[in-house]
XYZ file of C-alpha atoms in Angstrom:
660
model
C -0.077 0.226 0.091
C 1.574 3.306 -1.213
C -0.368 6.002 0.043
C 2.011 8.687 -0.922
C 1.443 7.598 -4.546
C -2.053 7.793 -4.217
C -2.074 11.058 -2.797
C -0.027 12.551 -5.613
C -2.300 10.828 -8.292
C -5.120 12.251 -6.681
C -3.791 15.869 -6.498
C -2.494 15.708 -10.027
C -6.194 14.497 -11.074
C -7.654 17.374 -9.122
C -5.375 19.760 -10.765
C -6.062 18.525 -14.236
C -9.588 18.579 -13.866
C -9.550 22.308 -12.873
C -7.890 22.972 -15.918
C -10.738 21.351 -18.057
C -13.118 24.055 -18.164
C -12.386 26.934 -20.565
C -14.737 30.010 -20.037
C -14.256 31.354 -23.424
C -15.606 28.192 -25.366
C -18.848 28.536 -23.324
C -18.817 32.371 -24.278
C -18.239 31.115 -28.080
C -21.353 28.790 -27.646
C -23.222 31.098 -25.893
C -22.857 33.905 -28.526
C -23.404 31.437 -31.496
C -26.885 30.504 -29.895
C -27.589 34.206 -29.401
C -26.755 35.042 -33.040
C -29.024 31.971 -34.339
C -31.865 33.208 -32.279
C -31.565 36.696 -33.371
C -31.339 35.695 -37.172
C -34.616 33.448 -36.457
C -36.402 36.309 -34.763
C -35.166 38.648 -37.863
C -36.819 36.120 -40.341
C -40.107 36.044 -38.200
C -40.188 40.013 -38.485
C -39.532 40.286 -42.194
C -42.606 37.364 -42.574
C -44.801 39.419 -40.271
C -44.116 42.677 -42.498
C -44.546 41.026 -45.757
C -47.924 39.586 -44.466
C -48.877 43.124 -43.640
C -47.785 44.993 -46.820
C -49.766 41.951 -48.892
C -52.942 42.705 -46.638
C -52.686 46.585 -47.301
C -52.163 45.639 -51.250
C -55.160 43.270 -51.024
C -57.485 45.881 -49.575
C -58.143 43.819 -46.672
C -60.593 44.947 -43.730
C -59.333 47.339 -41.129
C -59.531 44.762 -38.531
C -57.366 42.246 -40.062
C -54.882 45.065 -41.286
C -54.741 46.145 -37.703
C -53.890 42.472 -36.162
C -51.280 42.145 -38.900
C -49.966 45.582 -37.897
C -49.851 44.600 -34.079
C -48.208 41.354 -34.948
C -45.407 42.880 -37.183
C -44.852 45.487 -34.462
C -44.348 42.648 -31.790
C -42.000 40.653 -33.888
C -40.051 43.728 -34.588
C -39.841 44.571 -31.059
C -38.494 40.899 -30.221
C -35.861 41.149 -33.371
C -34.473 44.267 -31.876
C -34.088 42.569 -28.338
C -32.818 39.622 -30.034
C -30.292 41.602 -31.832
C -29.228 43.103 -28.396
C -28.634 40.319 -26.671
C -26.364 38.754 -29.796
C -24.209 41.939 -29.492
C -23.978 41.729 -25.888
C -22.914 37.899 -26.229
C -20.217 39.051 -28.760
C -18.942 41.873 -26.441
C -18.715 39.122 -23.498
C -16.680 37.064 -25.668
C -14.345 40.074 -27.014
C -13.877 40.636 -23.297
C -12.881 37.189 -22.434
C -10.379 37.144 -25.188
C -12.078 35.053 -27.834
C -11.825 35.168 -31.523
C -14.690 37.203 -33.033
C -15.045 36.660 -36.737
C -16.372 39.932 -38.451
C -19.748 39.649 -39.666
C -20.643 36.455 -37.556
C -20.271 37.510 -33.927
C -18.214 34.351 -33.084
C -15.717 31.820 -34.286
C -17.594 29.115 -36.318
C -14.433 27.014 -36.161
C -14.224 26.761 -32.451
C -18.106 26.236 -32.285
C -18.475 23.240 -34.694
C -15.589 21.496 -33.124
C -17.380 20.807 -30.102
C -18.094 17.188 -29.841
C -21.264 16.452 -27.650
C -20.455 12.780 -27.833
C -17.145 13.245 -26.208
C -18.548 15.517 -23.481
C -21.166 12.616 -22.335
C -18.028 10.176 -22.378
C -16.441 12.709 -19.951
C -19.081 12.983 -17.545
C -19.573 9.281 -17.560
C -16.229 8.486 -16.942
C -15.871 11.360 -14.305
C -18.899 10.028 -12.580
C -16.965 6.392 -12.839
C -13.630 8.095 -11.346
C -15.597 9.845 -8.646
C -17.229 6.677 -7.505
C -14.129 4.797 -7.525
C -12.280 7.584 -5.287
C -15.312 6.924 -2.906
C -14.109 3.204 -2.583
C -10.514 4.523 -1.954
C -11.927 6.681 0.736
C -13.985 3.823 2.260
C -10.943 1.374 2.433
C -8.847 4.386 3.925
C -11.295 4.938 6.778
C -11.661 1.490 7.730
C -7.955 1.257 7.969
C -7.673 4.367 9.987
C -10.134 3.353 12.333
C -8.326 0.287 13.046
C -5.247 1.755 13.208
C -6.815 4.193 15.711
C -8.335 1.585 17.715
C -4.921 -0.020 18.193
C -3.259 2.927 19.249
C -5.995 3.801 21.759
C -5.839 0.458 22.949
C -2.102 0.454 23.553
C -2.346 3.806 25.552
C -5.018 2.264 27.974
C -8.145 3.367 26.506
C -11.141 1.373 27.797
C -12.441 -1.026 25.442
C -15.806 0.502 24.804
C -14.257 3.852 24.303
C -11.971 2.439 21.565
C -12.547 4.349 18.096
C -13.797 7.765 19.785
C -12.917 10.635 17.598
C -12.109 8.811 14.265
C -15.525 9.675 12.739
C -14.518 13.575 13.810
C -11.419 13.116 12.035
C -13.044 11.789 8.700
C -15.586 14.385 8.972
C -12.708 17.192 9.086
C -10.782 15.465 6.514
C -13.872 15.312 3.904
C -14.937 19.027 4.940
C -18.454 17.245 6.752
C -19.709 17.658 10.006
C -18.509 15.144 12.821
C -21.917 13.611 13.025
C -21.840 12.945 8.877
C -18.117 11.754 9.642
C -19.140 9.042 11.853
C -22.132 8.124 9.481
C -19.534 7.719 6.631
C -16.933 5.785 8.733
C -19.903 3.378 9.928
C -20.784 2.723 6.132
C -17.175 2.371 5.192
C -16.729 -0.353 7.999
C -19.963 -2.262 6.547
C -18.873 -2.169 2.694
C -15.405 -3.360 3.485
C -16.078 -5.872 6.199
C -19.593 -7.501 5.036
C -20.332 -6.119 1.451
C -17.413 -6.741 -0.668
C -19.364 -7.039 -4.006
C -20.833 -3.708 -3.422
C -17.550 -2.224 -2.697
C -16.108 -3.745 -5.799
C -19.180 -2.259 -7.673
C -18.344 1.291 -5.903
C -14.689 0.728 -6.857
C -15.595 0.103 -10.608
C -17.734 2.973 -10.802
C -21.014 1.275 -11.096
C -22.481 2.257 -8.057
C -21.980 5.487 -6.239
C -21.680 6.143 -2.596
C -25.156 6.885 -1.777
C -26.388 3.905 -3.682
C -24.193 1.563 -1.871
C -25.587 3.148 1.390
C -28.816 1.895 0.285
C -27.576 -1.482 0.033
C -26.156 -1.349 3.722
C -29.254 0.384 4.798
C -31.920 -2.255 3.523
C -29.761 -5.198 4.719
C -28.985 -4.058 7.910
C -31.291 -6.273 10.003
C -29.930 -9.663 7.992
C -27.446 -12.081 9.695
C -23.968 -11.644 8.200
C -24.472 -14.717 6.062
C -27.497 -13.401 4.832
C -26.262 -10.166 3.940
C -23.544 -11.613 2.005
C -25.991 -13.239 0.030
C -28.141 -10.185 -0.799
C -24.641 -8.709 -1.698
C -23.677 -11.478 -4.010
C -27.205 -11.379 -5.828
C -27.281 -7.683 -6.279
C -23.312 -6.827 -7.199
C -21.503 -9.862 -8.212
C -22.178 -8.405 -11.853
C -22.051 -4.521 -11.426
C -23.424 -4.428 -14.989
C -26.753 -5.155 -13.865
C -27.032 -2.369 -11.447
C -26.972 -0.085 -14.467
C -30.076 1.763 -15.067
C -31.884 1.056 -11.688
C -32.912 4.312 -10.185
C -32.337 4.488 -6.248
C -36.155 3.319 -5.415
C -35.568 0.456 -7.424
C -32.288 -0.607 -6.242
C -33.824 -0.252 -2.768
C -36.819 -2.518 -3.536
C -34.608 -5.001 -4.980
C -32.400 -4.992 -1.975
C -35.661 -5.181 0.191
C -37.154 -7.954 -1.907
C -34.178 -10.052 -1.625
C -33.656 -9.587 2.213
C -37.316 -10.457 2.876
C -36.921 -13.642 1.228
C -34.015 -14.565 3.483
C -35.515 -13.462 6.631
C -39.494 -12.861 6.291
C -40.200 -12.914 9.976
C -37.507 -10.261 10.823
C -38.913 -8.272 7.890
C -42.370 -8.347 8.950
C -41.325 -7.339 12.477
C -39.399 -4.466 11.303
C -42.390 -3.253 9.303
C -44.410 -3.557 12.381
C -42.094 -1.659 14.635
C -41.704 1.240 11.813
C -45.498 2.092 12.356
C -44.643 2.876 15.851
C -42.261 5.416 14.678
C -44.751 7.649 12.932
C -44.523 11.269 13.917
C -45.044 14.944 12.238
C -42.261 17.405 12.197
C -41.674 20.898 10.779
C -38.459 22.483 9.613
C -37.559 25.845 8.070
C -37.551 26.252 4.449
C -36.073 29.063 2.197
C -38.234 32.379 1.571
C -40.374 32.082 4.775
C -41.744 28.787 4.077
C -41.740 25.472 6.190
C -41.402 21.791 5.444
C -44.375 20.173 7.163
C -43.590 16.383 7.402
C -45.353 13.467 8.400
C -43.995 9.892 8.769
C -47.090 7.298 8.217
C -48.071 3.791 7.499
C -48.128 3.304 3.752
C -51.703 2.696 3.259
C -52.476 5.838 5.114
C -50.021 8.119 3.326
C -51.447 6.531 -0.052
C -54.966 7.498 1.190
C -53.962 11.108 2.458
C -52.370 11.812 -0.964
C -54.965 10.418 -2.957
C -57.635 12.521 -1.232
C -55.737 15.616 -1.726
C -55.275 14.683 -5.283
C -58.582 14.332 -5.817
C -59.832 17.390 -4.286
C -57.408 19.313 -6.199
C -58.438 17.750 -9.427
C -61.905 18.469 -8.977
C -61.187 22.101 -8.055
C -58.979 22.386 -11.293
C -61.964 21.162 -13.343
C -64.291 23.494 -11.811
C -61.961 26.384 -12.859
C -59.753 26.851 -10.011
C -56.674 29.056 -11.335
C -54.519 27.923 -8.631
C -51.901 25.181 -9.339
C -52.280 21.716 -8.320
C -49.820 21.708 -5.661
C -51.174 24.937 -4.207
C -54.572 23.278 -4.177
C -53.435 20.174 -2.298
C -51.569 22.445 0.103
C -54.421 24.360 0.878
C -56.919 21.835 1.306
C -54.397 20.250 3.722
C -53.973 23.317 5.562
C -57.876 23.865 5.573
C -58.642 20.572 7.005
C -56.220 20.644 9.582
C -57.189 24.048 10.805
C -60.918 23.961 10.258
C -61.490 20.515 11.810
C -64.096 20.688 14.246
C -63.240 18.896 17.261
C -65.060 15.765 18.193
C -68.059 16.287 20.697
C -68.731 13.701 23.398
C -72.436 13.546 24.476
C -73.003 14.056 28.123
C -74.473 10.420 28.164
C -71.668 8.295 27.281
C -74.441 5.371 26.664
C -76.036 7.176 24.136
C -75.870 6.220 20.525
C -74.189 8.811 18.326
C -75.940 10.520 15.745
C -75.704 8.205 12.531
C -75.524 11.456 10.456
C -72.279 12.843 11.781
C -69.357 12.449 9.674
C -66.940 9.520 10.569
C -69.865 7.221 11.264
C -70.284 6.162 7.809
C -67.447 8.101 5.564
C -64.191 8.675 7.392
C -63.140 11.248 4.805
C -65.606 13.947 5.951
C -64.831 16.467 8.542
C -65.856 15.261 12.063
C -68.369 16.910 13.900
C -70.588 17.825 10.884
C -73.253 16.015 9.409
C -72.868 14.160 6.240
C -75.255 16.353 4.509
C -73.043 19.561 5.443
C -75.289 20.774 8.436
C -73.836 21.085 12.069
C -74.920 18.530 14.599
C -77.482 18.993 16.940
C -76.119 21.158 19.903
C -75.879 19.474 23.551
C -78.713 20.342 25.527
C -78.224 22.009 29.018
C -75.057 23.911 30.230
C -71.794 22.324 30.603
C -68.911 24.336 31.997
C -65.723 23.951 30.254
C -62.305 22.962 32.038
C -59.023 22.621 30.573
C -59.453 19.081 29.538
C -62.482 19.893 27.789
C -66.239 19.690 28.610
C -66.871 18.705 32.357
C -69.300 15.937 33.261
C -70.381 15.907 37.064
C -69.314 12.581 38.798
C -67.446 11.104 36.077
C -63.582 11.528 36.418
C -60.762 9.989 34.696
C -58.559 7.835 36.954
C -55.692 8.576 34.453
C -55.727 12.071 34.104
C -57.974 13.275 36.704
C -60.264 14.894 34.095
C -63.604 13.998 32.600
C -63.788 10.598 31.645
C -65.830 11.385 28.560
C -63.207 13.970 27.675
C -60.724 11.374 27.604
C -63.063 9.381 25.128
C -63.306 12.445 23.138
C -59.417 13.083 22.992
C -59.440 9.653 21.728
C -61.865 9.666 19.305
C -60.521 12.936 18.124
C -56.975 10.913 17.560
C -58.605 7.968 16.330
C -57.214 6.509 12.622
C -59.634 4.281 10.821
C -58.538 2.123 7.882
C -58.207 3.907 4.621
C -60.707 2.826 1.799
C -59.042 3.908 -1.367
C -58.545 1.878 -4.675
C -55.007 0.074 -4.499
C -53.391 -2.142 -7.171
C -51.691 -4.918 -5.045
C -49.890 -7.511 -6.883
C -49.157 -10.725 -5.192
C -48.456 -14.711 -6.089
C -51.485 -16.902 -5.830
C -49.203 -19.194 -3.336
C -48.685 -16.104 -1.180
C -52.518 -15.147 -1.197
C -54.200 -18.479 -0.790
C -51.193 -20.921 0.448
C -49.350 -18.854 3.031
C -46.115 -18.459 0.754
C -43.725 -16.041 1.772
C -43.430 -14.448 -1.848
C -43.215 -10.360 -1.426
C -46.116 -8.725 -2.959
C -45.916 -5.227 -4.549
C -48.187 -2.238 -4.013
C -47.700 -0.616 -7.760
C -45.739 2.564 -7.848
C -44.457 1.878 -4.184
C -41.902 -0.806 -2.483
C -42.249 -4.388 -1.661
C -44.774 -5.421 0.925
C -44.493 -8.627 3.315
C -46.883 -11.109 2.282
C -48.411 -11.694 5.934
C -49.026 -7.619 5.696
C -50.667 -8.085 2.105
C -52.788 -10.822 3.255
C -53.863 -8.929 6.355
C -54.782 -5.916 4.128
C -56.918 -8.321 1.761
C -58.399 -10.911 4.141
C -58.044 -9.455 7.778
C -55.808 -12.325 8.753
C -52.572 -13.861 7.804
C -53.599 -17.525 7.984
C -55.209 -18.867 4.749
C -58.678 -18.172 3.785
C -61.597 -19.342 1.880
C -62.493 -17.676 -1.548
C -65.255 -17.832 -3.579
C -64.719 -19.027 -7.128
C -65.837 -15.637 -8.497
C -64.469 -12.232 -6.964
C -66.916 -9.568 -6.573
C -67.713 -7.639 -9.982
C -66.734 -10.486 -12.039
C -62.900 -11.076 -11.442
C -61.430 -14.325 -12.167
C -59.997 -16.226 -9.424
C -56.658 -17.543 -9.304
C -56.917 -21.335 -8.740
C -54.969 -22.426 -12.118
C -53.332 -18.941 -12.762
C -49.903 -19.706 -13.735
C -48.525 -16.183 -13.216
C -49.617 -13.671 -10.442
C -52.605 -12.035 -8.453
C -53.726 -8.721 -9.025
C -55.733 -7.436 -6.165
C -57.580 -4.215 -6.022
C -59.250 -2.939 -2.418
C -61.851 -0.497 -3.746
C -63.941 1.705 -1.895
C -67.386 0.741 -0.563
C -68.467 -2.064 1.532
C -70.376 -4.524 -0.393
C -69.146 -8.250 -0.366
C -65.876 -9.430 -0.699
C -63.227 -10.046 1.899
C -63.143 -8.384 5.508
C -60.445 -5.921 5.763
C -58.551 -5.238 8.858
C -60.347 -3.149 11.113
C -63.547 -5.169 10.915
C -64.911 -3.417 7.832
C -66.020 -5.129 4.702
C -63.987 -4.019 1.174
C -64.527 -5.165 -2.003
C -61.806 -7.251 -3.825
C -61.241 -7.984 -7.161
C -58.743 -10.510 -8.368
C -57.118 -10.527 -11.924
C -54.940 -13.058 -13.498
C -51.502 -11.678 -14.401
C -49.151 -13.955 -16.739
C -45.701 -13.603 -16.573
C -42.791 -14.359 -18.441
C -41.305 -17.688 -16.928
C -37.610 -16.612 -16.899
C -37.567 -13.217 -15.613
C -41.267 -12.386 -14.193
C -41.938 -9.675 -16.496
C -45.547 -9.202 -17.047
C -46.849 -10.384 -20.471
C -50.969 -10.472 -20.184
C -53.709 -10.140 -17.964
C -57.533 -10.707 -17.731
C -59.030 -7.370 -18.792
C -62.849 -8.228 -18.465
C -63.500 -5.374 -16.030
C -61.881 -2.601 -18.129
C -62.654 -1.064 -21.553
C -59.501 -1.671 -23.674
C -57.923 1.828 -23.109
C -57.958 1.556 -19.660
C -57.229 -1.924 -19.612
C -54.136 -1.215 -21.558
C -53.185 1.674 -19.043
C -53.411 -0.857 -16.065
C -51.286 -3.276 -17.819
C -48.591 -0.494 -18.477
C -48.915 0.737 -14.763
C -48.670 -2.820 -13.347
C -45.699 -3.690 -15.762
C -43.655 -0.815 -15.685
C -44.458 0.430 -12.042
C -42.426 3.625 -12.193
C -41.480 5.693 -15.161
C -39.556 3.553 -17.726
C -36.551 6.065 -18.236
C -33.554 4.625 -16.908
C -32.681 5.773 -13.505
C -35.787 7.930 -13.202
C -37.900 6.581 -10.486
C -40.757 8.944 -11.023
C -44.056 7.795 -10.777
C -46.138 7.276 -14.074
C -48.179 10.034 -15.430
C -48.483 9.750 -18.910
C -48.922 6.502 -21.457
C -46.696 6.717 -24.439
C -46.462 5.345 -27.709
C -43.038 3.981 -27.984
C -43.249 4.209 -31.939
C -45.378 7.603 -32.186
C -48.767 7.170 -33.305
C -48.213 9.940 -35.836
C -45.721 7.875 -37.434
C -47.716 4.621 -37.464
C -47.450 3.224 -34.210
C -50.126 0.953 -33.051
C -52.159 1.398 -30.086
C -51.062 -1.815 -28.275
C -49.358 -2.975 -24.996
C -46.189 -4.037 -26.950
C -46.004 -0.355 -28.153
C -46.535 1.051 -25.105
C -44.565 2.473 -21.886
C -45.376 4.392 -18.999
C -43.587 7.584 -18.490
C -43.497 10.685 -16.036
C -44.453 13.958 -17.832
C -41.129 15.253 -18.273
C -39.696 12.306 -20.020
C -42.519 12.168 -22.123
C -41.817 15.653 -23.139
C -38.126 15.182 -23.497
C -38.803 11.917 -26.025
C -40.513 14.382 -28.286
C -37.221 16.583 -28.599
C -35.374 16.295 -31.797
C -32.547 13.774 -31.979
C -34.318 11.339 -29.456
C -35.451 7.745 -30.724
C -37.026 4.773 -29.209
C -38.178 1.687 -30.628
C -39.434 -1.787 -29.045
C -36.663 -3.923 -28.154
C -38.133 -7.359 -29.641
C -36.909 -10.256 -31.780
C -38.608 -8.709 -34.559
C -36.597 -5.442 -33.896
C -33.000 -6.289 -33.873
C -30.926 -3.680 -32.296
C -29.568 -0.932 -34.694
C -25.909 -0.909 -35.529
C -23.882 -0.378 -32.249
C -21.641 2.973 -32.623
C -18.063 3.607 -31.250
C -19.503 4.253 -27.510
C -19.620 0.629 -26.531
C -19.560 1.423 -22.672
C -23.197 3.229 -23.015
C -24.763 0.257 -25.375
C -27.182 -2.369 -23.805
C -24.484 -5.268 -24.225
C -22.127 -3.442 -21.900
C -24.389 -1.720 -19.564
C -27.857 -2.994 -19.466
C -30.192 -0.211 -17.866
C -33.169 0.407 -16.011
C -34.910 -2.296 -14.593
C -32.114 -4.123 -15.994
C -31.481 -7.975 -15.564
C -30.935 -9.575 -12.236
C -32.453 -13.283 -12.873
C -29.878 -16.076 -12.817
C -31.262 -17.494 -16.290
C -30.987 -13.682 -17.669
C -28.004 -12.322 -19.574
C -26.945 -8.840 -19.577
C -27.901 -8.099 -23.257
C -31.446 -8.443 -22.671
C -31.916 -11.907 -23.519
C -32.631 -15.216 -21.706
C -29.960 -18.156 -21.556
C -31.900 -19.843 -24.473
C -31.488 -16.670 -26.512
C -35.114 -15.296 -26.377
C -34.788 -11.607 -26.671
C -36.764 -10.176 -23.675
C -39.353 -7.227 -24.104
C -38.044 -3.727 -23.535
C -37.321 -0.475 -25.099
C -34.121 0.894 -26.834
C -33.373 4.610 -26.401
C -30.878 6.829 -28.502
C -30.153 10.206 -27.193
C -29.128 13.197 -29.824
C -25.310 12.456 -29.041
C -25.576 8.729 -30.320
C -25.509 6.961 -27.185
C -27.836 4.069 -26.718
C -29.757 2.737 -23.331
C -32.152 -0.359 -23.195
C -34.576 -0.383 -20.551
C -36.642 -3.350 -19.322
C -39.375 -3.761 -16.967
C -39.163 -4.964 -13.367
C -39.861 -8.593 -12.415
C -43.129 -9.009 -10.463
C -43.372 -11.473 -7.583
C -42.933 -15.067 -7.689
C -40.266 -18.001 -8.843
C -38.934 -18.351 -12.318
C -37.799 -21.257 -14.186
């Protein structure tokens, strides 16, 4: 180990990197862009003036001429401003010492020599080098900890105090706080001593430090042997990590950990629900961040309720943005909530028209029809704990027992009633298997928890041959079960908390090698909605590599205008931003199918699918890294080509269940 040589190399690399950027080159590109925009604006102004002159010559109406005159004046003003900005950009370039060609405003030779593909290669290579240096830091931090513990032991420091101060040293060396230094030191210990394949992936640049921390975090409750097994499964071949977003990497690590120790995983999930809280942190510009850590099902309910109200308001013509409406609705419901009022007679049956008795989403203390409840008769003196009821005292607080009941009712949480798409195998639902379930768009869920949501129990349950609503059963299903826990209370299984929920079962058919969704029953939907549901369950998140955003739009891989069919094989789920970027000139996508062979691979070999499989990549043992199975079958996916000529292949993530 030659620390001095590594320090010299790192110092030289730092100096070389600091000299990479040339501000004159940026000024050249800025000036070229400004002049292109100025020329475009001048053309528009000329066209507008021609239209105006033609209208005058044709003797059009005064109103038409006035409109054209206004348009011509606007384009002329825009052209003047664009020309001014172009002149300013040229002046900046000249001030920096750049070459300015007369009559052009910049140096076309310099501008045309900029290679965008080479710049993407620099960005990619620098990212790999940065990750490799993080691996060097982790190994050095472990060595430092070991050496310092030895030195402290030799000096007589107590065993339970060995290692104190090392995290602070690491924080200072990395320009971080002592707390962050201790976190980095702990992560380094885990990577070097317990996750060797993850450390190797970090050292080869396939994984960054944050993503390595995700694997360490998701396996923290496993035994050392099981942790090593997850490390081996995820990171033995670092290429399969390419394209996984942070959420998907966490989901895959969590799923692998669950398969090894399901009981501990369930206990961890149950323990997490006891840690729910609400906090407030300052934000910029006089704002605050109100954070609530909630169980998944309740968080989904809250977000869905706020989204529904915001969408309805937008449809009614509200000019506020969707985010503003959701924030205002949350604030209104929290600050305008009418306290739950106890009745003087605790044995009296509550008014059935009060909200909460039938629809927990309504405001407590208000009737279902929107009218206030009947006021209490008589005079009830108030106390600090609430209304005072003579003769009834709480042994716990010394206040009114009814007041304690009032406080309890005001903080009671009911099970949410909302449509969810829960994917699990028939073995997990009916036979008690431990295959993890997936809540579409979220993380894996332990099978016992999913069974509790659907059946109200973690044991096997009897099921009718037909689910309510005409859904198909799963007795002979070769694939997966898709379960929807819908609003309402008619028929079906009984959910947790004693309420009846309607449950629809749908058969999902998956690829035998990698569990990618291939087909599903669609009797309950019209075709367009059924196709959207299929894409949502198959892709789960935005199909763009590393994106991880929720699916917001359903896109034709081959554009409909170009003859692309409206079919599942030509569809994908994308977030709004990625769908818009896809329409930018230079971006191309096509289906990655046997009948659509890959285009010729260019010289950017390290960015092609064969060298770097992406997005939901392939981790199944029977699947190779180029999107094919061991028998040579090409798996469904999408091939993305960027404007710089780099290629990325995306494949859907596997659904629960075994392969082979």
